[in-house]
Coordinates of C-alpha atoms in Angstrom, one line a residue:
Chain A
M1 CA -12.4 12.6 -29.7
D2 CA -13.5 10.8 -26.5
I3 CA -11.2 8.4 -24.7
P4 CA -12.6 4.9 -25.2
Y5 CA -13.6 2.4 -22.5
T6 CA -13.4 4.8 -19.5
V7 CA -16.7 3.4 -18.1
E8 CA -18.0 0.7 -20.5
L9 CA -16.2 -2.6 -20.3
R10 CA -14.1 -4.0 -23.2
R11 CA -15.4 -7.3 -24.6
D12 CA -11.9 -8.8 -24.7
T13 CA -10.7 -8.0 -21.2
G14 CA -14.0 -7.5 -19.4
L15 CA -12.5 -4.4 -17.8
N16 CA -12.4 -0.7 -18.5
N17 CA -9.0 0.6 -19.8
G18 CA -8.2 2.5 -16.6
K19 CA -8.5 -0.5 -14.4
I20 CA -6.3 -2.8 -16.5
G21 CA -3.8 0.2 -16.9
I22 CA -3.5 0.8 -13.2
W23 CA -3.0 -3.0 -12.4
L24 CA -0.3 -3.3 -15.1
F25 CA 1.4 -0.2 -13.5
L26 CA 1.1 -1.8 -10.1
A27 CA 2.7 -5.0 -11.4
S28 CA 5.7 -3.0 -12.5
E29 CA 5.8 -1.4 -9.1
V30 CA 5.9 -4.8 -7.4
M31 CA 9.0 -5.6 -9.4
L32 CA 10.6 -2.3 -8.5
F33 CA 10.1 -2.8 -4.8
G34 CA 10.8 -6.5 -5.2
A35 CA 14.3 -5.7 -6.6
L36 CA 15.0 -3.5 -3.5
F37 CA 13.7 -6.2 -1.1
A38 CA 16.0 -8.7 -2.9
T39 CA 18.8 -6.2 -2.4
Y40 CA 18.0 -6.0 1.3
I41 CA 18.1 -9.8 1.6
L42 CA 21.4 -10.0 -0.2
L43 CA 23.0 -7.3 1.9
R44 CA 21.7 -8.8 5.2
T45 CA 22.6 -12.4 4.5
G46 CA 26.0 -11.4 3.2
A47 CA 26.9 -9.2 6.2
Q48 CA 29.0 -10.4 9.2
T49 CA 26.7 -8.5 11.5
W50 CA 23.4 -6.7 11.0
P51 CA 21.8 -4.4 13.5
R52 CA 18.2 -4.9 14.7
G53 CA 16.1 -2.1 13.4
D54 CA 14.7 -1.2 16.8
T55 CA 18.2 -0.3 18.1
I56 CA 18.6 2.4 15.5
L57 CA 15.1 3.4 14.3
N58 CA 12.2 4.9 16.2
V59 CA 9.6 2.1 16.5
P60 CA 6.8 4.1 18.3
L61 CA 6.9 6.7 15.5
A62 CA 6.8 4.0 12.8
T63 CA 4.0 2.2 14.6
F64 CA 2.1 5.5 14.6
N65 CA 2.8 6.0 10.9
T66 CA 1.6 2.4 10.2
I67 CA -1.7 3.3 11.9
V68 CA -1.9 6.5 10.0
L69 CA -1.4 4.8 6.6
I70 CA -3.9 2.0 7.3
S71 CA -6.4 4.6 8.4
S72 CA -5.8 6.5 5.2
S73 CA -6.5 3.3 3.2
V74 CA -9.9 3.1 5.0
T75 CA -10.8 6.7 4.3
M76 CA -9.8 6.2 0.6
V77 CA -12.0 3.2 0.1
M78 CA -14.8 5.0 2.0
A79 CA -14.4 8.0 -0.4
W80 CA -15.0 5.6 -3.3
A81 CA -17.9 3.9 -1.6
S82 CA -19.4 7.4 -1.0
L83 CA -19.3 8.1 -4.8
M84 CA -20.9 4.7 -5.4
R85 CA -23.7 5.8 -3.1
G86 CA -24.0 9.1 -4.9
R87 CA -22.9 11.1 -1.8
F88 CA -20.5 13.7 -3.2
G89 CA -20.2 15.7 0.1
T90 CA -19.2 12.6 2.0
F91 CA -16.7 11.7 -0.7
R92 CA -15.1 15.2 -0.2
L93 CA -14.7 14.6 3.5
Y94 CA -13.2 11.1 3.2
M95 CA -10.9 12.2 0.3
G96 CA -9.8 15.2 2.3
G97 CA -9.1 12.9 5.3
T98 CA -7.0 10.7 3.0
V99 CA -4.8 13.6 1.8
L100 CA -4.5 14.9 5.4
L101 CA -3.4 11.5 6.7
G102 CA -0.8 11.2 3.9
F103 CA 0.5 14.6 5.0
V104 CA 0.7 13.4 8.7
F105 CA 2.7 10.4 7.5
L106 CA 5.2 12.7 5.7
V107 CA 5.5 15.1 8.7
V108 CA 6.4 12.1 10.9
K109 CA 8.9 10.9 8.3
Y110 CA 10.4 14.3 8.3
F111 CA 11.0 14.2 12.0
E112 CA 12.4 10.7 11.7
Y113 CA 14.9 11.6 9.0
S114 CA 15.8 14.9 10.7
H115 CA 16.6 13.0 13.9
K116 CA 18.8 10.5 12.0
F117 CA 20.7 13.3 10.2
H118 CA 21.1 15.2 13.5
D119 CA 22.7 12.1 15.0
G120 CA 25.1 11.8 12.0
L121 CA 23.3 8.8 10.5
F122 CA 23.3 9.0 6.7
P123 CA 22.8 6.6 3.8
S124 CA 26.6 6.5 3.5
T125 CA 27.0 5.4 7.2
N126 CA 26.4 1.7 6.7
N127 CA 24.5 -0.8 4.5
F128 CA 21.5 -0.9 6.9
L129 CA 21.0 2.8 6.7
A130 CA 21.6 2.8 2.9
I131 CA 18.8 0.3 2.3
Y132 CA 16.6 2.0 5.0
F133 CA 16.8 5.4 3.3
T134 CA 16.5 4.0 -0.2
L135 CA 13.4 1.9 0.6
T136 CA 11.6 4.5 2.8
G137 CA 12.7 7.3 0.5
L138 CA 11.2 5.6 -2.5
H139 CA 8.1 4.8 -0.5
M140 CA 7.8 8.4 0.5
L141 CA 7.9 9.5 -3.1
H142 CA 5.0 7.2 -3.8
V143 CA 3.1 8.7 -0.9
M144 CA 3.7 12.2 -2.4
G145 CA 2.6 11.0 -5.8
G146 CA -0.6 9.4 -4.4
M147 CA -1.3 12.6 -2.4
A148 CA -1.0 14.8 -5.5
V149 CA -3.5 12.7 -7.4
N150 CA -5.9 12.4 -4.5
A151 CA -5.7 16.2 -3.9
Y152 CA -6.5 16.7 -7.6
F153 CA -9.6 14.6 -7.3
W154 CA -10.6 16.3 -4.1
G155 CA -10.1 19.8 -5.7
P156 CA -10.1 20.8 -9.3
G157 CA -10.7 17.3 -10.7
A158 CA -13.9 16.9 -8.7
K159 CA -15.7 19.0 -11.3
Q160 CA -16.0 15.9 -13.4
W161 CA -18.6 14.5 -10.9
K162 CA -21.1 16.9 -12.4
T163 CA -20.4 16.0 -16.1
D164 CA -19.4 12.3 -15.9
P165 CA -20.0 10.8 -12.5
A166 CA -19.4 7.2 -13.6
W167 CA -15.9 8.0 -15.1
F168 CA -15.0 10.1 -12.1
T169 CA -15.9 7.2 -9.8
N170 CA -13.7 4.9 -11.8
R171 CA -10.8 7.4 -11.7
V172 CA -11.1 7.6 -7.9
E173 CA -11.2 3.8 -7.7
N174 CA -7.9 3.6 -9.7
S175 CA -6.3 6.3 -7.6
G176 CA -7.4 4.3 -4.6
L177 CA -5.8 1.1 -6.0
F178 CA -2.4 3.0 -6.1
W179 CA -2.9 4.4 -2.6
H180 CA -3.7 0.9 -1.2
F181 CA -0.6 -0.4 -2.9
V182 CA 1.5 2.2 -1.1
D183 CA -0.1 1.1 2.2
L184 CA 0.6 -2.6 1.3
V185 CA 4.3 -1.8 0.7
W186 CA 4.6 -0.1 4.1
I187 CA 3.0 -3.1 5.8
F188 CA 6.0 -5.1 4.6
L189 CA 8.6 -2.3 5.1
F190 CA 7.6 -1.7 8.7
P191 CA 8.5 -5.1 10.2
T192 CA 11.4 -5.7 7.8
L193 CA 13.3 -2.4 8.6
Y194 CA 12.1 -1.5 12.1
L195 CA 11.4 -4.7 14.0
L196 CA 13.8 -7.4 12.7
Chain B
M1 CA -41.8 -0.4 -6.3
T2 CA -40.5 -0.2 -9.8
S3 CA -37.6 -2.4 -11.0
D4 CA -35.3 0.7 -11.1
H5 CA -36.1 1.5 -7.5
A6 CA -35.5 -2.2 -6.6
A7 CA -32.1 -2.2 -8.4
A8 CA -31.1 1.0 -6.7
S9 CA -32.1 -0.4 -3.3
D10 CA -30.1 -3.6 -3.9
H11 CA -27.1 -1.5 -5.0
A12 CA -27.2 0.6 -1.8
A13 CA -27.5 -2.5 0.3
D14 CA -24.5 -4.0 -1.5
I15 CA -22.4 -0.9 -0.8
D16 CA -23.5 -0.9 2.9
K17 CA -22.3 -4.5 3.1
H18 CA -19.0 -3.5 1.6
V19 CA -18.6 -0.6 4.1
R20 CA -19.2 -3.0 7.0
I21 CA -16.5 -5.3 5.6
Y22 CA -14.1 -2.3 5.3
I23 CA -14.6 -1.4 8.9
T24 CA -14.0 -5.1 10.0
V25 CA -10.8 -5.2 8.0
F26 CA -9.6 -1.9 9.4
V27 CA -10.1 -3.2 13.0
T28 CA -8.3 -6.5 12.1
L29 CA -5.4 -4.6 10.6
M30 CA -5.0 -2.5 13.7
V31 CA -5.0 -5.6 15.9
L32 CA -2.5 -7.3 13.7
T33 CA -0.2 -4.2 13.8
I34 CA -0.3 -4.3 17.6
I35 CA 0.5 -8.0 17.5
T36 CA 3.4 -7.4 15.2
V37 CA 4.9 -4.8 17.6
L38 CA 4.3 -7.0 20.7
I39 CA 5.9 -10.0 19.1
A40 CA 9.0 -8.0 18.2
R41 CA 9.4 -7.0 21.9
V42 CA 9.7 -10.7 22.9
H43 CA 13.1 -10.9 21.0
L44 CA 12.6 -14.3 19.5
P45 CA 15.5 -16.0 17.6
I46 CA 15.9 -14.2 14.3
P47 CA 14.7 -17.0 12.0
I48 CA 11.5 -17.4 14.0
A49 CA 11.0 -13.6 14.4
I50 CA 11.4 -13.2 10.6
S51 CA 8.9 -16.0 9.9
V52 CA 6.3 -14.7 12.4
A53 CA 6.6 -11.0 11.2
M54 CA 6.4 -12.0 7.6
L55 CA 3.4 -14.3 8.2
V56 CA 1.5 -11.4 10.0
A57 CA 2.6 -9.0 7.2
I58 CA 1.3 -11.4 4.5
I59 CA -2.1 -11.7 6.3
K60 CA -2.3 -7.9 6.6
G61 CA -1.3 -7.4 3.0
S62 CA -3.8 -10.0 1.8
L63 CA -6.6 -8.3 3.7
V64 CA -5.7 -4.9 2.0
A65 CA -5.4 -6.6 -1.5
C66 CA -8.5 -8.7 -1.2
Y67 CA -10.9 -6.2 0.3
F68 CA -9.6 -2.6 -0.1
M69 CA -8.3 -3.4 -3.6
H70 CA -11.3 -5.6 -4.4
L71 CA -9.1 -8.5 -5.6
I72 CA -11.5 -11.0 -4.0
S73 CA -14.0 -10.3 -6.8
E74 CA -11.8 -9.2 -9.8
K75 CA -11.7 -10.3 -13.4
K76 CA -9.6 -13.3 -14.6
L77 CA -7.2 -11.0 -16.6
I78 CA -6.2 -9.2 -13.4
Y79 CA -5.5 -12.5 -11.7
A80 CA -3.4 -13.6 -14.7
V81 CA -1.4 -10.4 -14.6
L82 CA -0.8 -10.7 -10.9
G83 CA 0.0 -14.4 -11.1
L84 CA 2.8 -13.7 -13.6
T85 CA 4.0 -10.8 -11.5
L86 CA 4.1 -13.0 -8.4
A87 CA 6.1 -15.7 -10.2
F88 CA 8.8 -13.2 -11.2
F89 CA 8.7 -11.6 -7.7
V90 CA 9.4 -15.0 -6.1
V91 CA 12.3 -15.6 -8.5
L92 CA 13.6 -12.1 -7.6
L93 CA 13.5 -12.8 -3.9
A94 CA 15.0 -16.3 -4.5
L95 CA 18.1 -14.8 -6.2
P96 CA 20.0 -14.1 -3.0
A97 CA 19.4 -17.7 -1.9
L98 CA 20.6 -19.0 -5.3
T99 CA 23.7 -16.8 -4.8
H100 CA 24.3 -18.7 -1.5
A101 CA 23.9 -22.0 -3.2
D102 CA 26.5 -21.0 -5.7
G103 CA 29.0 -20.8 -2.8
Y104 CA 29.5 -17.1 -3.4
W105 CA 29.7 -16.4 0.3
I106 CA 32.0 -19.2 1.1
H107 CA 35.5 -17.8 1.3

């Protein structure tokens, strides 16, 4: 049995099911990160003293990672635009670039974490580091998840382009919506944790 | 030119226009990232620093949501879902402030 409304739009929602599904999922993600941001505010406003992020964390590395993640959002949307133009080869290049940039982000994060652990700074050290590791760790898991899906569409999943290009394009768009959300979260995490 | 060819040509032109917007947004995001870092180096008083940093982050986030996530031209149902989410999100962030108003931190 075929999955309904993968390409054609439902009369009641005006959307295909994948699109409404991913947006409902993202709404739940907003609440997940929202709870952690509220925790951050509660911890910070309740603390006698709170360190500036730039006295503990590496701002140049985080700035570099911000540029990497924003760039990956552009390659992601260009991958989708390539499919809309019917250029599969260009899609492969942009999608490959998106996965690669995600990998660069993780490598930089690995060095950041290693440096902290080497200096004896752990989540248990203080509240600032506890919320830093929780928020960035959860964000990193999202980067990994997004990379796994994008790598699938770049590799084995790309076979669908030959059999059902319209559905494949929609799936890439939905995967892109998740990836842009991951970028959006980082846009708020960066100043909150590193600069203030 | 047949109507099919005309439609395909319009579609391609539409995507080209989108691509130009993506590149403009990308450059704007880069500039705003640099502005965020430079402002942080000035060491403004904390309330002002937080306000400015969040304002720039909101502008950047809006650009990503509106153009990369195509929210600027989405269906009403998506706006309804996000409107409801935003309302709960604001309540969630306001909870610490409500805790203050309750005098929880006054010892």
